[in-house]
Amino acid sequence: MTKPIEVRNPRTGKYDYVIIPPPPKLLAQQCNRIRRAQVSWQQIGIEGRIEALQQWKQVILSGREQLTEALINDTGRLSISILEIDSFLSSIDRWCGLAPQLLQEFAKNTAIPFIALQQTSVPYPLVAVISPWNFPLLLSTMDTIPALLAGCAVIVKPSEIAPRFVAPLMTALNTVPKLRDVLTFVEGAGQTGAALIENVDLVCFTGSVETGRRVAEAAAKNFIPAFLELGGKDPAIVLESANLELATSAILWGSVVNTGQSCLSIERIYVAESIFEKFYHQLVAKASRLQLAYPTIESGEIGPIIAENQAAIINEHLQDAASKGAVIHCGGKVEELGGGWWCRPTVLTEVDHSMEVMTEETFGPIMPVMPFSTVEEAVHLANDSIYGLSAAVFAKSEELALEVAQQIDAGAISINDAALTAIMHEGEKNAFKFSGMGGSGMGATALKRFMRKKSFLIKTNSIKDPWWFNHQE
């Protein structure tokens, strides 16, 4: 029998919510049920699938307050929770607009001598989405919406650290029978995710490199595709000609939004020597003005650290840096306030790549700043990482910034801004190195990941015998 899992509130530190993972046998039955329903879901066509998703969206809108409250309890933050819901709802409209044309492009007919070639694509019957805790709603639905529109059934396992948002989603889902039959959410931890992979045809995972590796190995064992969006240690390069007012504001936002709890956060900053002092002084001044969202959720911009074990990692990185000579200019520690864990925006200098804060994913509002003497050195430092998710380059000339960006081993690089890939969904990208495997779930062609190509080769009436008849020795 599976044990209940108590869920911690990130603002209060209290364990005030309980989830009960399904036993493996029950999970397998759920998978079989929605796999059977997928046949009808595929047959109703794209217009029927769009109608069902739009109905779900309207019900969610009518109960938006409950979803907002659940997300706030999951994450301890207000403005980002509101933004997350807005982004989720707009993604339904966006994919409903894109899907008909994309699906139409998959069907092709070609005539070659003696053979008519018809090509189509069919959806993978059952897709698993295993998502993390930092943007629990958005990242659990990022792959779910296009997969559903492709004609797949989907089963989602969100993080056990932030599962409260599932209840209002399921309440809304239960009012749309066609969609309810092919979409469900299951609650549980790693064991539930592992059991899920044993029962599906394709898996999308967003999370850590360590867990992503296990997901990839399990998927390979079962001969199913795995799309992995993993960790990042995103660099920013600030060239001598950069607009410092712009660069410091953009990098600050890219580093501390959602308390730095994003794989797309700027986590290391390389600045030309000639402007290094001026840059970090400006960054410190701006960072110091930001306040914690405590004691009330409206008190400031910086929310709590959602996962308790992440607070320990942030603290470890800061202590390691300080012990090796780093200078902390603001922030610099993880605090316990009201039972929650908090970290003020932190700027460090005198850092190097011997420190964990420059090489390991910190996932907090931490900004280590390091000078460089040549562009070649900056590129080398940016690429000196096992990660390659995204990056940023700042320069007066877009041409120069692009020239540098082209040398960085990362899938999405913002020019004169930071973390643009979080709000710009049109660009296709691939993660480099250990930051992931497979294409991005954001661009328009992401829907293709959920389709398998199929060809029909038809002998025409223009030839009587099989094509090989006259070619026998």
XYZ file of C-alpha atoms in Angstrom:
473
model
C 0.000 0.000 0.000
C 1.333 3.448 -0.919
C 1.993 5.879 1.913
C 0.440 9.367 2.027
C 2.832 12.244 1.349
C 2.598 15.373 3.483
C 3.120 18.628 1.589
C 4.866 21.635 3.087
C 3.565 25.196 2.744
C 6.546 27.319 1.586
C 5.388 30.454 3.440
C 4.613 28.900 6.797
C 6.730 25.754 6.826
C 3.691 23.792 7.988
C 2.729 20.468 6.443
C -0.869 21.336 5.699
C -1.765 19.210 2.667
C -1.671 15.487 1.949
C -1.550 13.540 -1.299
C -2.021 9.804 -1.708
C -0.106 8.245 -4.599
C -1.987 5.591 -6.554
C -0.801 1.985 -6.118
C 1.037 0.743 -9.245
C -1.868 -1.536 -10.195
C -4.387 1.327 -10.004
C -2.043 3.589 -11.996
C -1.773 0.953 -14.718
C -5.580 0.730 -14.804
C -5.842 4.519 -15.179
C -3.390 4.428 -18.056
C -5.311 1.639 -19.768
C -8.583 3.533 -19.338
C -7.443 6.741 -20.972
C -5.497 4.835 -23.622
C -8.766 3.205 -24.706
C -10.496 6.595 -24.751
C -7.745 8.036 -26.955
C -9.181 6.276 -30.005
C -12.401 8.312 -29.825
C -10.446 11.476 -28.984
C -8.411 11.074 -32.160
C -11.527 10.342 -34.218
C -13.394 13.528 -33.219
C -10.801 15.489 -35.188
C -8.989 18.702 -34.455
C -12.131 20.834 -34.298
C -13.668 18.562 -31.671
C -10.477 18.619 -29.633
C -10.283 22.413 -29.823
C -13.894 22.686 -28.659
C -13.208 20.472 -25.619
C -10.098 22.438 -24.616
C -11.921 25.730 -24.969
C -14.726 24.415 -22.756
C -12.128 23.484 -20.124
C -10.612 26.941 -20.366
C -13.970 28.635 -19.799
C -14.683 26.535 -16.702
C -11.195 27.319 -15.343
C -11.852 31.024 -15.909
C -15.075 30.838 -13.943
C -13.219 29.238 -11.020
C -10.015 31.191 -11.396
C -9.966 32.328 -7.759
C -9.700 28.747 -6.529
C -6.828 28.004 -8.915
C -5.014 31.193 -7.887
C -5.380 30.348 -4.195
C -4.063 26.835 -4.775
C -1.017 28.108 -6.697
C -0.262 30.664 -3.988
C -0.329 27.908 -1.379
C 1.912 25.773 -3.580
C 4.533 28.445 -4.238
C 4.072 31.233 -1.698
C 4.056 33.939 -4.371
C 1.330 36.166 -5.778
C 2.216 38.040 -8.976
C 3.987 35.092 -10.611
C 1.029 32.836 -9.794
C -1.316 35.258 -11.559
C 1.089 35.448 -14.509
C 1.356 31.660 -14.590
C -2.413 31.271 -14.915
C -2.541 33.945 -17.634
C 0.225 32.174 -19.556
C -1.514 28.800 -19.239
C -4.842 30.140 -20.501
C -3.207 32.013 -23.389
C -1.281 28.868 -24.340
C -4.585 27.055 -24.872
C -5.665 29.747 -27.335
C -2.257 29.822 -28.988
C -2.112 26.083 -29.580
C -5.749 25.925 -30.679
C -4.864 28.528 -33.309
C -1.712 26.751 -34.494
C -2.781 23.108 -34.421
C -5.155 22.902 -37.440
C -2.552 24.187 -39.901
C 0.242 22.143 -38.360
C -1.764 18.926 -38.550
C -2.752 19.662 -42.126
C 0.917 19.959 -43.088
C 1.546 16.383 -41.975
C -0.658 14.922 -44.734
C 1.092 14.725 -48.089
C 0.364 12.890 -51.309
C 3.095 12.281 -53.889
C 2.974 10.585 -57.284
C 6.016 8.664 -58.517
C 6.166 6.202 -61.450
C 3.851 3.247 -60.815
C 3.359 4.132 -57.125
C 1.076 6.559 -55.320
C 2.574 7.697 -52.022
C 0.258 8.905 -49.271
C 1.803 10.226 -46.066
C 0.156 10.996 -42.781
C 0.979 11.104 -39.082
C -0.702 9.419 -36.148
C -0.446 10.443 -32.506
C 1.280 8.454 -29.812
C -1.657 6.977 -27.896
C -0.595 7.860 -24.351
C 1.843 10.583 -23.277
C 3.232 11.047 -19.768
C 4.143 14.543 -18.565
C 6.306 14.637 -15.432
C 6.697 18.218 -14.260
C 8.565 20.183 -11.537
C 7.582 22.461 -8.657
C 8.917 25.883 -9.678
C 6.100 26.721 -12.163
C 3.724 23.879 -11.265
C 0.782 24.828 -13.491
C 2.640 26.134 -16.524
C 5.210 23.353 -16.751
C 2.641 20.605 -16.222
C 0.592 21.901 -19.163
C 3.345 23.132 -21.528
C 3.524 19.728 -23.255
C 0.033 18.595 -22.303
C -1.883 21.074 -24.507
C -0.086 20.360 -27.818
C -0.136 16.613 -27.105
C -3.901 16.683 -26.602
C -4.415 18.673 -29.792
C -2.239 16.185 -31.670
C -4.753 13.511 -30.625
C -2.868 11.916 -27.726
C -4.240 11.010 -24.328
C -2.152 12.521 -21.530
C -1.451 11.612 -17.929
C 0.361 14.247 -15.858
C 2.387 13.712 -12.694
C 3.228 17.069 -11.131
C 5.778 17.492 -8.371
C 4.805 16.249 -4.939
C 6.220 19.537 -3.594
C 3.545 21.687 -5.279
C 0.439 19.585 -6.050
C -2.432 21.730 -4.714
C -3.250 23.274 -8.105
C -4.370 19.868 -9.393
C -7.664 19.842 -7.449
C -9.213 22.946 -9.103
C -7.964 21.791 -12.515
C -9.586 18.391 -12.053
C -12.827 19.991 -10.829
C -12.970 21.965 -14.070
C -11.908 18.940 -16.113
C -14.730 16.820 -14.771
C -17.258 19.149 -16.432
C -15.869 18.336 -19.914
C -16.492 14.586 -20.441
C -14.625 14.258 -23.741
C -11.497 15.788 -22.271
C -11.871 14.123 -18.874
C -11.684 10.730 -20.583
C -8.227 11.395 -22.086
C -6.557 13.673 -19.541
C -5.852 13.069 -15.896
C -3.414 14.121 -13.185
C -1.868 11.669 -10.727
C -0.206 12.702 -7.496
C 2.946 11.112 -6.182
C 6.716 11.260 -5.938
C 9.522 9.565 -7.855
C 8.114 6.064 -7.525
C 4.875 7.145 -9.186
C 6.799 8.764 -12.023
C 8.855 5.608 -12.541
C 5.711 3.460 -12.597
C 4.115 5.855 -15.073
C 6.938 5.439 -17.590
C 6.220 1.699 -17.616
C 2.688 2.328 -18.925
C 2.982 5.043 -21.597
C 4.185 5.499 -25.177
C 6.131 8.770 -24.807
C 7.393 10.806 -21.859
C 8.059 14.536 -21.424
C 10.092 15.374 -18.329
C 11.117 18.722 -16.868
C 13.400 18.678 -13.856
C 16.916 17.969 -12.638
C 19.724 16.352 -14.592
C 19.971 13.537 -12.062
C 16.307 12.571 -12.359
C 16.301 13.255 -16.098
C 19.023 10.682 -16.567
C 16.915 8.061 -14.781
C 13.904 8.987 -16.914
C 15.952 8.653 -20.110
C 17.297 5.259 -19.060
C 13.828 3.969 -18.169
C 12.392 5.255 -21.463
C 15.223 3.659 -23.443
C 14.607 0.358 -21.683
C 10.974 0.532 -22.826
C 11.842 1.797 -26.336
C 9.757 4.944 -25.975
C 10.788 8.524 -26.843
C 11.820 10.841 -24.009
C 11.926 14.629 -24.247
C 13.921 16.144 -21.411
C 14.124 19.773 -20.290
C 16.736 19.748 -17.538
C 18.883 22.106 -15.515
C 20.688 25.263 -16.473
C 23.520 27.490 -15.297
C 22.762 30.319 -17.656
C 25.550 32.844 -18.268
C 25.258 36.522 -19.126
C 28.123 38.279 -20.944
C 28.295 42.067 -20.661
C 30.636 43.585 -23.228
C 32.425 46.902 -22.761
C 30.016 48.795 -25.018
C 26.864 47.597 -23.243
C 24.266 49.977 -21.851
C 24.840 49.392 -18.128
C 21.450 50.710 -17.039
C 19.752 48.252 -19.375
C 22.101 45.367 -18.596
C 21.879 45.634 -14.808
C 18.082 45.880 -14.839
C 17.651 42.979 -17.279
C 20.140 40.728 -15.499
C 18.617 41.501 -12.115
C 15.172 40.527 -13.425
C 16.556 37.424 -15.128
C 18.278 36.375 -11.911
C 15.607 36.967 -9.269
C 12.247 36.503 -11.012
C 10.390 33.739 -9.165
C 13.181 34.023 -6.548
C 15.599 32.627 -9.136
C 13.685 29.353 -9.194
C 13.791 28.868 -12.947
C 16.014 26.802 -15.212
C 16.171 29.942 -17.407
C 17.510 32.175 -14.631
C 20.782 34.036 -15.114
C 23.100 32.290 -12.654
C 26.556 33.646 -13.558
C 27.585 37.019 -14.952
C 30.765 37.869 -16.885
C 31.565 41.555 -17.280
C 34.317 43.350 -19.237
C 37.082 44.515 -16.857
C 36.797 48.164 -17.873
C 33.174 48.393 -16.684
C 33.238 45.727 -13.977
C 33.253 48.059 -10.933
C 30.537 50.305 -12.286
C 28.411 47.316 -13.296
C 28.389 45.515 -9.999
C 27.852 48.704 -7.993
C 24.733 49.419 -10.075
C 23.579 45.829 -9.706
C 24.038 45.921 -5.925
C 22.109 49.206 -5.664
C 19.172 47.836 -7.650
C 19.192 44.443 -5.917
C 19.176 46.084 -2.482
C 15.923 47.891 -3.268
C 14.002 44.650 -3.719
C 12.084 43.430 -0.689
C 10.896 40.065 0.550
C 7.186 39.294 0.180
C 7.026 39.027 3.956
C 5.289 39.356 6.371
C 2.463 39.658 3.835
C 2.464 38.356 0.287
C 2.154 41.959 -0.956
C 5.131 43.221 1.108
C 7.734 42.803 -1.622
C 8.853 41.176 -4.843
C 10.895 38.193 -3.612
C 8.860 35.152 -2.625
C 9.933 32.218 -0.467
C 12.076 29.298 -1.532
C 9.483 26.717 -2.510
C 11.387 23.481 -1.898
C 13.044 23.060 1.487
C 15.953 21.040 0.084
C 16.652 23.883 -2.368
C 17.181 26.250 0.547
C 19.936 23.945 1.769
C 21.582 23.924 -1.683
C 21.534 27.731 -1.923
C 23.050 28.013 1.544
C 25.725 25.458 0.671
C 26.705 27.357 -2.485
C 26.951 30.648 -0.579
C 29.054 29.113 2.201
C 31.330 27.406 -0.306
C 31.870 30.689 -2.183
C 32.569 32.652 1.005
C 35.042 30.033 2.229
C 36.974 30.369 -1.048
C 37.227 34.161 -0.933
C 34.031 35.458 -2.540
C 32.841 38.887 -1.379
C 29.126 39.221 -0.647
C 27.785 42.748 -1.279
C 24.113 42.273 -0.402
C 21.929 39.420 0.766
C 24.145 36.426 1.316
C 22.179 34.036 3.486
C 19.060 31.922 3.662
C 16.752 33.123 6.434
C 13.902 31.403 8.216
C 10.980 33.795 8.614
C 7.572 32.695 9.819
C 8.473 29.067 9.143
C 9.398 29.683 5.484
C 12.844 29.897 3.887
C 13.822 33.185 2.248
C 16.844 34.586 0.447
C 17.335 38.237 -0.435
C 18.892 39.089 -3.828
C 22.602 38.389 -3.426
C 25.501 39.853 -5.428
C 28.956 38.285 -5.130
C 32.334 39.268 -6.585
C 35.811 37.701 -6.338
C 34.286 34.507 -7.691
C 35.799 31.860 -9.971
C 35.022 28.439 -11.383
C 36.382 26.607 -8.359
C 33.172 27.621 -6.583
C 29.882 25.716 -6.712
C 28.003 28.987 -7.206
C 29.695 29.302 -10.633
C 29.382 25.694 -11.765
C 26.362 24.009 -10.131
C 22.714 25.003 -10.556
C 21.853 27.216 -7.566
C 18.172 27.909 -8.318
C 18.023 31.015 -6.162
C 18.335 34.831 -6.435
C 22.138 34.668 -6.499
C 24.246 36.823 -8.854
C 27.977 36.000 -8.943
C 29.844 38.578 -11.078
C 33.257 37.852 -12.602
C 35.420 40.125 -14.819
C 36.949 39.111 -18.153
C 39.740 40.718 -20.151
C 38.952 39.478 -23.684
C 35.866 38.340 -25.546
C 37.565 34.984 -26.098
C 37.915 34.571 -22.330
C 34.250 35.473 -21.814
C 33.104 32.875 -24.331
C 35.396 30.267 -22.783
C 33.974 30.961 -19.312
C 30.390 30.872 -20.580
C 31.023 27.487 -22.223
C 32.899 26.063 -19.218
C 29.831 24.216 -17.958
C 28.015 20.919 -18.230
C 24.864 22.948 -18.974
C 23.726 24.661 -22.157
C 20.132 25.770 -21.825
C 20.135 29.510 -22.479
C 22.284 32.631 -22.108
C 22.353 36.407 -22.619
C 24.741 38.828 -24.304
C 24.777 42.631 -23.901
C 26.529 45.052 -26.278
C 25.831 48.380 -27.947
C 25.931 46.720 -31.370
C 23.461 43.914 -32.030
C 25.879 42.577 -34.639
C 28.667 42.275 -32.081
C 26.357 40.684 -29.529
C 25.171 38.164 -32.113
C 28.754 37.395 -33.106
C 29.509 36.498 -29.490
C 26.196 34.692 -29.011
C 26.915 32.402 -31.951
C 29.937 31.060 -30.066
C 27.986 30.135 -26.917
C 26.898 26.528 -26.448
C 23.274 27.098 -25.521
C 19.894 26.645 -27.153
C 18.371 30.122 -26.662
C 20.382 33.315 -26.306
C 18.797 36.666 -25.464
C 20.407 39.768 -26.967
C 20.353 42.909 -24.789
C 17.841 41.315 -22.458
C 17.610 38.256 -20.235
C 15.455 35.118 -20.210
C 13.439 36.200 -23.262
C 12.799 32.550 -24.059
C 10.479 32.496 -21.017
C 8.080 34.918 -22.715
C 8.847 34.369 -26.424
C 7.359 31.066 -27.523
C 7.984 31.104 -31.265
C 11.701 30.289 -31.366
C 12.624 26.635 -31.752
C 15.582 25.533 -29.669
C 17.487 22.506 -28.481
C 19.210 22.226 -25.144
C 22.965 21.668 -25.308
C 24.998 19.255 -23.181
C 23.258 18.037 -19.998
C 20.498 20.650 -20.156
C 18.199 18.375 -22.057
C 17.416 16.068 -24.938
C 14.946 16.533 -27.755
C 13.316 19.687 -29.068
C 11.720 22.491 -27.116
C 8.080 22.283 -26.167
C 7.561 25.992 -26.836
C 7.897 26.502 -30.602
C 5.165 25.911 -33.160
C 6.633 22.622 -34.428
C 6.627 21.124 -30.929
C 3.353 19.441 -31.780
C 5.235 17.213 -34.229
C 6.937 15.470 -31.312
C 3.677 13.743 -30.505
C 3.116 12.341 -33.999
C 4.527 9.292 -35.787
C 4.918 9.454 -39.553
C 3.127 6.851 -41.588
C 3.318 6.168 -45.351
C 1.019 4.231 -47.682
C 2.707 2.999 -50.872
C 0.047 2.111 -53.433
C 0.802 0.293 -56.677
C -1.126 2.071 -59.406
C -3.066 0.477 -62.271
C -0.490 1.653 -64.792
C 1.609 -1.462 -64.219
C 0.250 -5.003 -64.181
C 2.982 -6.844 -62.348
C 4.708 -6.071 -59.061
C 7.526 -3.540 -59.492
C 10.171 -6.206 -58.985
C 8.764 -8.620 -61.585
C 10.876 -7.368 -64.489
C 14.019 -6.952 -62.371
C 14.575 -10.596 -61.470
C 17.864 -12.173 -62.524
